[in-house]
Short mmCIF file of C-alpha atoms and ligand atoms in Angstrom, two decimals:
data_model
loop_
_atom_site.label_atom_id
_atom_site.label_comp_id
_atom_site.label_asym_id
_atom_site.label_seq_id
_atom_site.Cartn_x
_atom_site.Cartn_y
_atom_site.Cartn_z
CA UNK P 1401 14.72 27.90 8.61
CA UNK P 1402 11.71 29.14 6.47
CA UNK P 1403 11.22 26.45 4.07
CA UNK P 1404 10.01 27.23 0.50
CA UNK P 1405 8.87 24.88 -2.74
CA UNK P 1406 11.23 24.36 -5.08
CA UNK P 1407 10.50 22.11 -7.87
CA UNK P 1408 12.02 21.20 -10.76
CA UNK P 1409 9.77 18.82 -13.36
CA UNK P 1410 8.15 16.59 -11.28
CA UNK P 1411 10.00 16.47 -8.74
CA UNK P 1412 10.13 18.65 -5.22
CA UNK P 1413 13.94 19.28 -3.85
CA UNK P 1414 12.27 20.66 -0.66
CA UNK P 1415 10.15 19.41 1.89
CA UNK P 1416 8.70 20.55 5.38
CA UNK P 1417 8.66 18.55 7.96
CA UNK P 1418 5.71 20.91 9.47
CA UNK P 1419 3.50 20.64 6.57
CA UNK P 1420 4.51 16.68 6.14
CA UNK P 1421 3.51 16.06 10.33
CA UNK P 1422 0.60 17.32 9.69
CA UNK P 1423 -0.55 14.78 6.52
CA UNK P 1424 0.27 11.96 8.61
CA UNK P 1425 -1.77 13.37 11.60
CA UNK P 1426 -4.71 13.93 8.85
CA UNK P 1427 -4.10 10.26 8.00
CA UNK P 1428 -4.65 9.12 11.53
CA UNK P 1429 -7.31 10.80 12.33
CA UNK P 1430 -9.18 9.71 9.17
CA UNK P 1431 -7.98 5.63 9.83
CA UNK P 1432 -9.67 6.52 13.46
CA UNK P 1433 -12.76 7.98 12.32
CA UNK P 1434 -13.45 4.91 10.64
CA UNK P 1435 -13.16 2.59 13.74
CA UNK P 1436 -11.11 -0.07 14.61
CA UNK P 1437 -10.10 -2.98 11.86
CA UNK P 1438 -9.58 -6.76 13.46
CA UNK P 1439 -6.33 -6.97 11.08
CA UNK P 1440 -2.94 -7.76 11.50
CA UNK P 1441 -1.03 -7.41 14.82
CA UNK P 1442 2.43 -7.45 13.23
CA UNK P 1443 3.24 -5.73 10.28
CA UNK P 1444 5.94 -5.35 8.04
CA UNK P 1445 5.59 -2.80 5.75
CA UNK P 1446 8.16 -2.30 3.13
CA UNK P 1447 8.18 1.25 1.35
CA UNK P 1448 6.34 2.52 4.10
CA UNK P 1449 7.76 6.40 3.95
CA UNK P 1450 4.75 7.63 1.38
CA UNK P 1451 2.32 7.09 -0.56
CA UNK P 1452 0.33 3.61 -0.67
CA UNK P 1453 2.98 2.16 1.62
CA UNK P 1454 2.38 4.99 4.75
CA UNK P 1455 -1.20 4.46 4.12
CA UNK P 1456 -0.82 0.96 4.94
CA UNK P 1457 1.82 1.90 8.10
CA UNK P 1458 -0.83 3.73 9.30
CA UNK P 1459 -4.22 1.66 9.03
CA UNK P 1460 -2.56 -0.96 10.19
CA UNK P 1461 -1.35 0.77 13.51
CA UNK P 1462 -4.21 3.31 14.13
CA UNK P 1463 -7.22 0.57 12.81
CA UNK P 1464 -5.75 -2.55 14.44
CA UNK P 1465 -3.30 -1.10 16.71
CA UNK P 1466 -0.50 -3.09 15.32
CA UNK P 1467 3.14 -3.01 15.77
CA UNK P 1468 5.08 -2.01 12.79
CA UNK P 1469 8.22 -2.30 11.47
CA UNK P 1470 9.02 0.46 8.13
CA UNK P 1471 11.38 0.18 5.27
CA UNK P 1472 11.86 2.92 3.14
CA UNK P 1473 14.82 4.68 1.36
CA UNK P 1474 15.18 8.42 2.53
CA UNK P 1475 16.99 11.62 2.77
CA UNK P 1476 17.68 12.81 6.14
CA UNK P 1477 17.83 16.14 7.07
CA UNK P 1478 20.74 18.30 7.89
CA UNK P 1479 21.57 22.05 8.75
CA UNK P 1480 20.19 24.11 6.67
CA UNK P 1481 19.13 20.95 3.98
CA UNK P 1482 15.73 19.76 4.33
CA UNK P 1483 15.24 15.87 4.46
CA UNK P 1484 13.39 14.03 1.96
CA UNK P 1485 9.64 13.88 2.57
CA UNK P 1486 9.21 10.15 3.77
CA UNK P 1487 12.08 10.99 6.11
CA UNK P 1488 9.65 13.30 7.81
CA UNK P 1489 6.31 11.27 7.23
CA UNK P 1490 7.89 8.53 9.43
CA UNK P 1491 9.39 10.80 12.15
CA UNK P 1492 5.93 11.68 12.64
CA UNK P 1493 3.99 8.72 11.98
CA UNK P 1494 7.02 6.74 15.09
CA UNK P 1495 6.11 9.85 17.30
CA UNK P 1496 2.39 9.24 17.16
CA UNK P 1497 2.98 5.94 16.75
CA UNK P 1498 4.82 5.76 20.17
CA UNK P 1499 2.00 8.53 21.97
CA UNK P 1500 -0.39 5.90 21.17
CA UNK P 1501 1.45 2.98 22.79
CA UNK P 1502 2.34 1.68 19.49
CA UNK P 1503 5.47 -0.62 19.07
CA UNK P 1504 6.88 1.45 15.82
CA UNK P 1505 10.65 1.30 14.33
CA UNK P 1506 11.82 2.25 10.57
CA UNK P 1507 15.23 0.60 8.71
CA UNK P 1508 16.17 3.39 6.03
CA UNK P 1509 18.48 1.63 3.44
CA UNK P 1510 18.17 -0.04 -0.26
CA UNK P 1511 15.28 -3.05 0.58
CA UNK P 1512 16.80 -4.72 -2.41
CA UNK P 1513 19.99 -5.37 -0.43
CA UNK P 1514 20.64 -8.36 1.82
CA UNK P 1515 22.11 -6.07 4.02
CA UNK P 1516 18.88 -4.59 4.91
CA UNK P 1517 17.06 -7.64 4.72
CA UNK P 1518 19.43 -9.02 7.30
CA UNK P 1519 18.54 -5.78 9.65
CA UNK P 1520 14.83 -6.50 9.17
CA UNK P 1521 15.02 -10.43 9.64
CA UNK P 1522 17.27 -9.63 13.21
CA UNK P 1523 14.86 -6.61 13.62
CA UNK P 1524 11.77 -9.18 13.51
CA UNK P 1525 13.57 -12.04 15.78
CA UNK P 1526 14.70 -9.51 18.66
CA UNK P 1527 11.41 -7.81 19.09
CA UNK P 1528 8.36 -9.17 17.42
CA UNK P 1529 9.09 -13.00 16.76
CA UNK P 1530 7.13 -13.20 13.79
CA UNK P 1531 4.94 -11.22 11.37
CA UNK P 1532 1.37 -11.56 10.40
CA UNK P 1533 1.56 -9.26 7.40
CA UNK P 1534 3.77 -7.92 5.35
CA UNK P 1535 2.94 -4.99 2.85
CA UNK P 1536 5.06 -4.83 -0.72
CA UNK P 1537 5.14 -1.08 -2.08
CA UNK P 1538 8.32 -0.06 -3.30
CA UNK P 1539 8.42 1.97 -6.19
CA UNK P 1540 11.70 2.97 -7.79
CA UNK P 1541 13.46 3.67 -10.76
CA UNK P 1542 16.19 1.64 -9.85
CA UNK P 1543 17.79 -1.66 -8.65
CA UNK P 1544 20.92 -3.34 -7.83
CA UNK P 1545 20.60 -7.13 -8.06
CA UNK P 1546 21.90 -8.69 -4.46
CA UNK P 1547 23.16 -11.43 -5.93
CA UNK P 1548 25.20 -10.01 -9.19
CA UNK P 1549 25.48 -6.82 -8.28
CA UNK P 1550 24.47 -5.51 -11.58
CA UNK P 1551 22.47 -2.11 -11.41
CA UNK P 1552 19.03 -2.34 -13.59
CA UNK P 1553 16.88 0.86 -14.50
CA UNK P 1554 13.29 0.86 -15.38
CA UNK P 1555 11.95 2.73 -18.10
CA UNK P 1556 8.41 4.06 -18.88
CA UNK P 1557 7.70 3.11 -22.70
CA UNK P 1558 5.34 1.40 -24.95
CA UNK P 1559 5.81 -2.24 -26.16
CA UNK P 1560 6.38 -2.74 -29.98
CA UNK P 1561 5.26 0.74 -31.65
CA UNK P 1562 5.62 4.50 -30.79
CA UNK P 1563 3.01 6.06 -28.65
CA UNK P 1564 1.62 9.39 -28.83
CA UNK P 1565 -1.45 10.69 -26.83
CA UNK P 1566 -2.02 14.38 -25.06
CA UNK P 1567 -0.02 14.87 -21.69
CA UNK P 1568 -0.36 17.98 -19.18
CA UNK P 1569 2.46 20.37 -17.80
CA UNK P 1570 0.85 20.06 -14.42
CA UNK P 1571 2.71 23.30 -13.18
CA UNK P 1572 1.79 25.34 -16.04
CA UNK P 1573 -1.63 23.41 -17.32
CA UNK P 1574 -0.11 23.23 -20.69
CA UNK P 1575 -1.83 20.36 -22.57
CA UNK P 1576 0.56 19.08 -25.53
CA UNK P 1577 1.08 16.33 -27.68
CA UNK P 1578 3.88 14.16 -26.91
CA UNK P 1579 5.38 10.38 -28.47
CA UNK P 1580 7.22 8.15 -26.80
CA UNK P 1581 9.32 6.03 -28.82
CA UNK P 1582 9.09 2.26 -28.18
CA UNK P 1583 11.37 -0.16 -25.63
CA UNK P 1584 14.59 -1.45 -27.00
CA UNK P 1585 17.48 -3.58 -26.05
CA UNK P 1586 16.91 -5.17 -22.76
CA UNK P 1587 14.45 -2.53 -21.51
CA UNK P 1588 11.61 -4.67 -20.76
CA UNK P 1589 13.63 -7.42 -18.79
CA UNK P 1590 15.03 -4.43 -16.81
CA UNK P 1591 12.09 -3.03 -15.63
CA UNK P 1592 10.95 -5.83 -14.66
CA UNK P 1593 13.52 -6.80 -12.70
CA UNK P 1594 13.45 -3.10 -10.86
CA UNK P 1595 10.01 -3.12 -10.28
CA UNK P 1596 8.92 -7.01 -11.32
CA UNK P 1597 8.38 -9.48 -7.95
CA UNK P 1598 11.78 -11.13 -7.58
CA UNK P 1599 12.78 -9.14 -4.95
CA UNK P 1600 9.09 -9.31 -3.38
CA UNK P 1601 9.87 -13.17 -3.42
CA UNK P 1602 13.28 -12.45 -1.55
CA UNK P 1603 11.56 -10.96 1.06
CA UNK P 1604 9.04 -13.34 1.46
CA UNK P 1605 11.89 -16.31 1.14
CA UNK P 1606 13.87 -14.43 3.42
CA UNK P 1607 11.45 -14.31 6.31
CA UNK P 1608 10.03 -18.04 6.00
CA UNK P 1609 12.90 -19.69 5.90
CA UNK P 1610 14.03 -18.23 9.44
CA UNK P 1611 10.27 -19.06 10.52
CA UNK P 1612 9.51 -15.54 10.66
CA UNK P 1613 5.71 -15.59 9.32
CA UNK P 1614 3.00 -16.80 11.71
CA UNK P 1615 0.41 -19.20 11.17
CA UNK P 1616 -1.98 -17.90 8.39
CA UNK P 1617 0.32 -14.93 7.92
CA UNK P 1618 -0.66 -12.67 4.37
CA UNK P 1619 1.58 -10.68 2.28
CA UNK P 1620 -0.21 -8.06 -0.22
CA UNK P 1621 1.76 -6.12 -3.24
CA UNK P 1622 0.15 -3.35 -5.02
CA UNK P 1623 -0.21 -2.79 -8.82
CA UNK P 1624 -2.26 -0.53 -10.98
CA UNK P 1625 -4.21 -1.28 -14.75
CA UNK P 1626 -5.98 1.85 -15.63
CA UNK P 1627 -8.11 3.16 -18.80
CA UNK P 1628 -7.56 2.43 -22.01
CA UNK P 1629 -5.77 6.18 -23.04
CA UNK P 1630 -2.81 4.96 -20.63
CA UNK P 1631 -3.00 1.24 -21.61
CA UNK P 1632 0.48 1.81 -24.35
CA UNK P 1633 2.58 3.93 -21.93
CA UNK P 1634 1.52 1.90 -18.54
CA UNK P 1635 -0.51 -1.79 -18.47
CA UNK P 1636 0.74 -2.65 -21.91
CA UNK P 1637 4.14 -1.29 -21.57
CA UNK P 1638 7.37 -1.81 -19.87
CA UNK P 1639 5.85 -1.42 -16.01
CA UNK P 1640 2.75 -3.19 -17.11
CA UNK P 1641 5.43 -5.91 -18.11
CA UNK P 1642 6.27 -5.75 -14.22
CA UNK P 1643 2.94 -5.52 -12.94
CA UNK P 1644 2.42 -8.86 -14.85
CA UNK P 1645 6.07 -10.42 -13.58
CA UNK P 1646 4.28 -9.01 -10.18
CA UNK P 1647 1.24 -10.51 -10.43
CA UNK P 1648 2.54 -13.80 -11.35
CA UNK P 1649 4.66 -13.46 -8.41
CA UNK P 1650 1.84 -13.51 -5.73
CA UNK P 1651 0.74 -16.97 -7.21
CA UNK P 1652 4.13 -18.27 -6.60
CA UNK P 1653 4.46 -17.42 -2.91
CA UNK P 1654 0.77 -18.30 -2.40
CA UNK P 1655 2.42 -21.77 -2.71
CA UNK P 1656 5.62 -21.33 -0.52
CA UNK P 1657 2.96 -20.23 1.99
CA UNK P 1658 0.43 -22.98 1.75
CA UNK P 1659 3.00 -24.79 4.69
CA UNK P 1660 2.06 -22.33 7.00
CA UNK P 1661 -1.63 -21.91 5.61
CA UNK P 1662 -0.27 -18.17 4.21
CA UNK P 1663 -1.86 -16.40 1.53
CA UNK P 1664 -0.37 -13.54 -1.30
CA UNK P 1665 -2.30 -11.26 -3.00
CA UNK P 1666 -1.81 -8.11 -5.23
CA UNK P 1667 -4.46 -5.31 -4.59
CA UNK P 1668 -4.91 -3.03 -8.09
CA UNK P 1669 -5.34 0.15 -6.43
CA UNK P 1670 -6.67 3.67 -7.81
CA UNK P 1671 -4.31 6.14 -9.82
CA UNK P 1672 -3.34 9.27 -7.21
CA UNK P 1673 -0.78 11.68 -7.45
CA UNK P 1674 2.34 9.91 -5.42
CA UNK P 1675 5.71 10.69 -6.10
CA UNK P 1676 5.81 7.73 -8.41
CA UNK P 1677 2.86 8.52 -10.92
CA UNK P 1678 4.03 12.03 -11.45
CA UNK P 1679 6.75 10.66 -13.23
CA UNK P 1680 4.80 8.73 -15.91
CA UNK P 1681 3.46 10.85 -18.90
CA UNK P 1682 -0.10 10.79 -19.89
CA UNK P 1683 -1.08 10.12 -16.35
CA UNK P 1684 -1.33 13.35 -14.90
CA UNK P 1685 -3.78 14.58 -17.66
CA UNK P 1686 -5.35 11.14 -17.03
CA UNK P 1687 -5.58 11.92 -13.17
CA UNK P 1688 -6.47 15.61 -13.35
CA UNK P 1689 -9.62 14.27 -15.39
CA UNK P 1690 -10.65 11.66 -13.36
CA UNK P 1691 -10.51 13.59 -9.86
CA UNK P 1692 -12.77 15.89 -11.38
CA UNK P 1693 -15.56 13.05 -12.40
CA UNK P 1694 -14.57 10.97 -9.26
CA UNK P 1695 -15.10 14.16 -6.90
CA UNK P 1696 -18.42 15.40 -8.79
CA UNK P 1697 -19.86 11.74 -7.97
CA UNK P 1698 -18.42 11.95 -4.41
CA UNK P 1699 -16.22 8.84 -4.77
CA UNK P 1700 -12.56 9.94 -4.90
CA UNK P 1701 -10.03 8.74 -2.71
CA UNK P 1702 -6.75 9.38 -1.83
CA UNK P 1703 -4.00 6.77 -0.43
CA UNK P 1704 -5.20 6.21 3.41
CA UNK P 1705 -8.84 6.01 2.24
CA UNK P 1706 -7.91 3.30 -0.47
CA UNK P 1707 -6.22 1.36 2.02
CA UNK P 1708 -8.76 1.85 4.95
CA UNK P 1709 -11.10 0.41 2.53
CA UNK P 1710 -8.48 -2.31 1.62
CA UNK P 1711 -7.95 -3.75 5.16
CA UNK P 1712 -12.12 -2.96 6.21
CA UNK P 1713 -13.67 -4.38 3.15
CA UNK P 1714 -11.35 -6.64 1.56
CA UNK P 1715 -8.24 -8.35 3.60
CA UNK P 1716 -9.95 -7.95 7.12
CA UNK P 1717 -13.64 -7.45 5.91
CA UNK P 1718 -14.46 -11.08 4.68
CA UNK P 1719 -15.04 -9.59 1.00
CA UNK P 1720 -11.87 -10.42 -0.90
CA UNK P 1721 -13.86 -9.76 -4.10
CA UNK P 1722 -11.47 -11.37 -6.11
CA UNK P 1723 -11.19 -10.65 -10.31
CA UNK P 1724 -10.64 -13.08 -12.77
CA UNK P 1725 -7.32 -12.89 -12.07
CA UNK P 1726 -7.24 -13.56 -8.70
CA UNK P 1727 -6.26 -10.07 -7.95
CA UNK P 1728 -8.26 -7.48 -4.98
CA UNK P 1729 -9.10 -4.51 -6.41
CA UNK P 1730 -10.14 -1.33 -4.94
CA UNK P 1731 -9.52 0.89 -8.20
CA UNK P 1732 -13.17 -0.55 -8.51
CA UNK P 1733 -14.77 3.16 -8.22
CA UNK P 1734 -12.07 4.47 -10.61
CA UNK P 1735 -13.05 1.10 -13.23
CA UNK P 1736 -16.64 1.78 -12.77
CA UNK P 1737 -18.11 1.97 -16.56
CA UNK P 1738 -19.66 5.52 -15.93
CA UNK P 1739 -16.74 7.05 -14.72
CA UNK P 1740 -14.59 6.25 -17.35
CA UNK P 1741 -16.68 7.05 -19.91
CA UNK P 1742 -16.84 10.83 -18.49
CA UNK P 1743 -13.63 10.54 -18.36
CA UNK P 1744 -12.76 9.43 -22.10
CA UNK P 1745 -15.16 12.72 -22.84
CA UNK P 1746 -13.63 14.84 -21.85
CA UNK P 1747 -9.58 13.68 -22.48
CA UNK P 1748 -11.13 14.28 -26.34
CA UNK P 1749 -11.82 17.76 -26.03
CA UNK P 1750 -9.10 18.18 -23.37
CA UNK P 1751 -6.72 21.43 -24.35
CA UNK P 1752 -4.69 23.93 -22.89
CA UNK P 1753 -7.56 26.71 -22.40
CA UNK P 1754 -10.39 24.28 -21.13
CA UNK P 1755 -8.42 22.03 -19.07
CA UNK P 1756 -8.73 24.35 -15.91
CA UNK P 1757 -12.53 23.86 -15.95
CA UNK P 1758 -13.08 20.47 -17.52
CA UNK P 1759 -10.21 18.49 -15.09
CA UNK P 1760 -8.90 19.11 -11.99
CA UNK P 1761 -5.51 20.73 -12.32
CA UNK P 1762 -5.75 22.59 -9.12
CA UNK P 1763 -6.56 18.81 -6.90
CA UNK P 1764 -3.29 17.82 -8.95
CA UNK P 1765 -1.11 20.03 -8.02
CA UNK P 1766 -2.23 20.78 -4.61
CA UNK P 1767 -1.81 16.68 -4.25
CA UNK P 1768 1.93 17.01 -5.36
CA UNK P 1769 2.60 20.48 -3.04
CA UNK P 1770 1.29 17.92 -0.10
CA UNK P 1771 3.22 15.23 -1.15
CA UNK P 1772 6.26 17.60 0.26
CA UNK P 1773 4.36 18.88 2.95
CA UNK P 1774 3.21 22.52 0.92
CA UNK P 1775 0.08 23.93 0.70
CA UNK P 1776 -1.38 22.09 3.88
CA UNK P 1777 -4.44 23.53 5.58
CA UNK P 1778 -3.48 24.70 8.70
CA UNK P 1779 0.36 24.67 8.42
CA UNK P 1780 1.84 28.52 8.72
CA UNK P 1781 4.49 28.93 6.15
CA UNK P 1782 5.81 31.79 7.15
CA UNK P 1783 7.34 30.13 10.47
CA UNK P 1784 10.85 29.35 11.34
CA UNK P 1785 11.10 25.60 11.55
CA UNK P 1786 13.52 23.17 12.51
CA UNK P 1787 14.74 21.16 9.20
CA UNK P 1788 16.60 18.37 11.27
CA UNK P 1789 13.81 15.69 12.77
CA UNK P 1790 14.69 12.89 13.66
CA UNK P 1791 13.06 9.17 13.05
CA UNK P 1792 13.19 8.24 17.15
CA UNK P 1793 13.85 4.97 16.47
CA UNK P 1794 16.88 6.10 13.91
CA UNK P 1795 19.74 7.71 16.21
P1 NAD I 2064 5.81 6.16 -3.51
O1 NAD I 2064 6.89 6.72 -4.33
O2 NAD I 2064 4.92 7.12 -2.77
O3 NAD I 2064 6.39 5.16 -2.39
C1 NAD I 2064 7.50 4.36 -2.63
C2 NAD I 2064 8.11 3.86 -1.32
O4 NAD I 2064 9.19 2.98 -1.64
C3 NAD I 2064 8.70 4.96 -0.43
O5 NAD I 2064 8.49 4.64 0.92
C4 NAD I 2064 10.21 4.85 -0.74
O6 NAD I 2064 11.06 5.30 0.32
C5 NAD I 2064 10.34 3.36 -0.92
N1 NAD I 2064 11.52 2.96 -1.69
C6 NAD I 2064 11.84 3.25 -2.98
N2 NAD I 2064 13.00 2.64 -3.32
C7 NAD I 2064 13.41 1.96 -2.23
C8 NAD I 2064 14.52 1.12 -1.95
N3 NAD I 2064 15.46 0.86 -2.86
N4 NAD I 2064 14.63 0.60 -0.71
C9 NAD I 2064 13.69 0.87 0.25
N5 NAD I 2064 12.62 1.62 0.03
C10 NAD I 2064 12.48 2.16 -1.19
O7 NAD I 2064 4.97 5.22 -4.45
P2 NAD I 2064 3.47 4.68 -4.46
O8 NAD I 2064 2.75 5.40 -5.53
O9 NAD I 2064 2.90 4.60 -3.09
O10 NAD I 2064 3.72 3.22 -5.02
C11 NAD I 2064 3.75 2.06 -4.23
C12 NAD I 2064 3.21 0.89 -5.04
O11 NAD I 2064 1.86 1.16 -5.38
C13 NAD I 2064 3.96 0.68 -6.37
O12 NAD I 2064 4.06 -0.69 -6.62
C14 NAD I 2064 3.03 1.33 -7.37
O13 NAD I 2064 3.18 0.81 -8.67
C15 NAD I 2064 1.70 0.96 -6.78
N6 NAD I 2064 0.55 1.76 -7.27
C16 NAD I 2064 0.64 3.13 -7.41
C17 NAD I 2064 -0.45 3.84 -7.93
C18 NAD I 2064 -0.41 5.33 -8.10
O14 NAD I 2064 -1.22 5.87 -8.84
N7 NAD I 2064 0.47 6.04 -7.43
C19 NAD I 2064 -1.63 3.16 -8.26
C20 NAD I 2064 -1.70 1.77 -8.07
C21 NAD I 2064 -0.59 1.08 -7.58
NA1 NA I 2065 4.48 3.37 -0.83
#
């Protein structure tokens, strides 16, 4: 079938598997340009299907030619219905993957289950033996607790008082004013436990107690702080609530792992345009702002850099760098005091007419098109393509 955009909001109900092949190929081919890592030889990556997650799939594989095992939660593809877009990231990443010589197999289900925990642990025992990393980067609106069974939804609001800043219509480029009225109820506790680090503990809990981490073996979650515009809506509200919960979290299994010499971190990476951030207001005005002043000074990134530079400079480089928090952080470049000062600038005199010139609108939305596999050098969208791919190691 010819397979067409078609968005609604911020999200993409179509993806091509064509266009989507070719970002992971892109991905490899930049992790291999860089040279090989001395990382990790057995990875677990969970959310591995996009975003920071498939970054970290793929560094680990094509920079330290690791074996990996993926969880992710996807749409397959059927007649005439177009899978999801991590559906078709992975089918691509296992096929290169296995080219290469690569041990590679995915586990598409809920990672907040036991069920699929219970696939993974077997997964781990029957062909790997242990791990020697794991990678944390889910991101979802939703959870259903293993052990009650009750379902919890995060929500994206401020903490304590209504918020109102300028947001962007990234399809249109219409700047407007928007408020987002404060958490209530139980709002807070629930998005922390969607997106909080109890069930990053589970995992970890999980694998240890069936002797499933090597000696010395790290786990790394990712979290995100960000300038002082988005500090109501994200670090200071209802996710940032999680990112804390999260960030407390590594401490806590730093400890379980001290038995087996293991080590926990959370990386703060850089704000990109994932299916995730989309979602969040403010952001994307924030983003289309700060690709502009990151690309004039030649230091933007996207996910697979971030993480190259992750696993080169920090984890496998010698150079934790550490914060005052104990936390790694590559959204260094993004912190840096002269960036964000460009960037506070110009989200002043941000507005509908200027925005074009003054941000980069058309780096955001090209971003989201690839995110689906659209508007990807190279890929002709005027072929007939075959929606059904399958992940080889999911028959
Ligand atoms: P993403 O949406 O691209 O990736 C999420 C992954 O989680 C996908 O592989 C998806 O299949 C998987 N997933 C979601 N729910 C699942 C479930 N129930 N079971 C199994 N898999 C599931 O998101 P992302 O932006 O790469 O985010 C990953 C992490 O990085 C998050 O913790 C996020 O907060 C953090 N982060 C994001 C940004 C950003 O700007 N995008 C910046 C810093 C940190
Ligand atoms: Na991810």
């Amino acid at each position: 079938m010819i397979i067409e955009p078609r968005t609604r909001g911020f999200i993409c109900l179509t993806s091509h598997p064509v266009g989507c092949e070719q970002n992971v190929i892109n991905q490899i081919e930049y992790v291999k340009s860089k040279g090989k890592i001395e990382g990790a030889k057995k990875v677990l990556v969970i959310g591995a299907s996009t975003g920071f997650g498939l970054a970290s799939r793929i560094s680990s594989a094509f920079g330290s030619d690791a074996a990996t095992i993926g969880v992710f939660f996807d749409k397959p593809a059927t007649e005439g219905r177009p899978g999801s877009p991590g559906f078709y990231n992975t089918a691509a990443f296992e096929k290169q993957a296995i080219a290469a010589g690569l041990y590679a197999k995915s586990i598409n289900g809920d990672a907040f289950s036991n069920e699929i925990k219970e696939q993974v642990v077997n997964l781990i025992k029957e062909d790997l033996g242990q791990v020697d990393l794991v990678i944390y980067s889910l991101a979802s609106p939703v959870r259903t607790h293993p052990v009650t069974g009750k379902r919890y939804k995060s929500v994206l609001k401020p903490i304590g008082d209504v918020f109102s800043n300028k947001t962007v219509d990234f399809h249109t480029g219409k700047v407007s004013e928007i408020s987002i009225n404060p958490a209530e109820g139980e709002d807070v506790e629930n998005t922390i436990n969607v997106m909080g680090g109890e069930d990053w503990k589970m995992w970890m809990d999980a694998l240890q107690s069936e002797n499933l981490l090597a000696e010395g073996a790290t786990t790394v979650a990712y979290s995100y702080i960000g300038p002082e515009v988005t500090k109501p809506v994200y670090r200071n509200g209802t996710i940032g609530a999680a990112k804390d919960h999260l960030e407390a979290t590594a401490f806590t299994i730093a400890d379980d792992l001290k038995s087996i010499g293991g080590k926990a971190f959370v990386s703060v990476n850089k704000a990109l345009v994932t299916q995730a951030s989309s979602a969040i207001p403010v952001i994307p005005l924030y983003i289309s702002l700060l690709y502009k002043v990151m690309k004039a000074k030649g230091i933007h990134e996207g996910c697979i850099e971030q993480i190259q530079r992750l696993y080169s400079e920090r984890l496998f480089g010698g150079d934790l760098a550490l914060d005052e928090k104990g936390r790694i952080r590559v959204d260094d470049w993004e912190m840096r005091e002269d960036v964000q000062a460009e960037v506070n600038k110009l989200w002043k005199t941000a507005t509908t007419e200027n925005l074009s010139e003054i941000g980069d609108l058309e780096g955001y939305s090209n971003d989201f098109y690839n995110l689906f596999g659209f508007k990807v050098d190279g890929v002709d969208y005027d072929a007939d393509v075959n929606e059904v791919v399958n992940v080889p190691s999911i028959q």
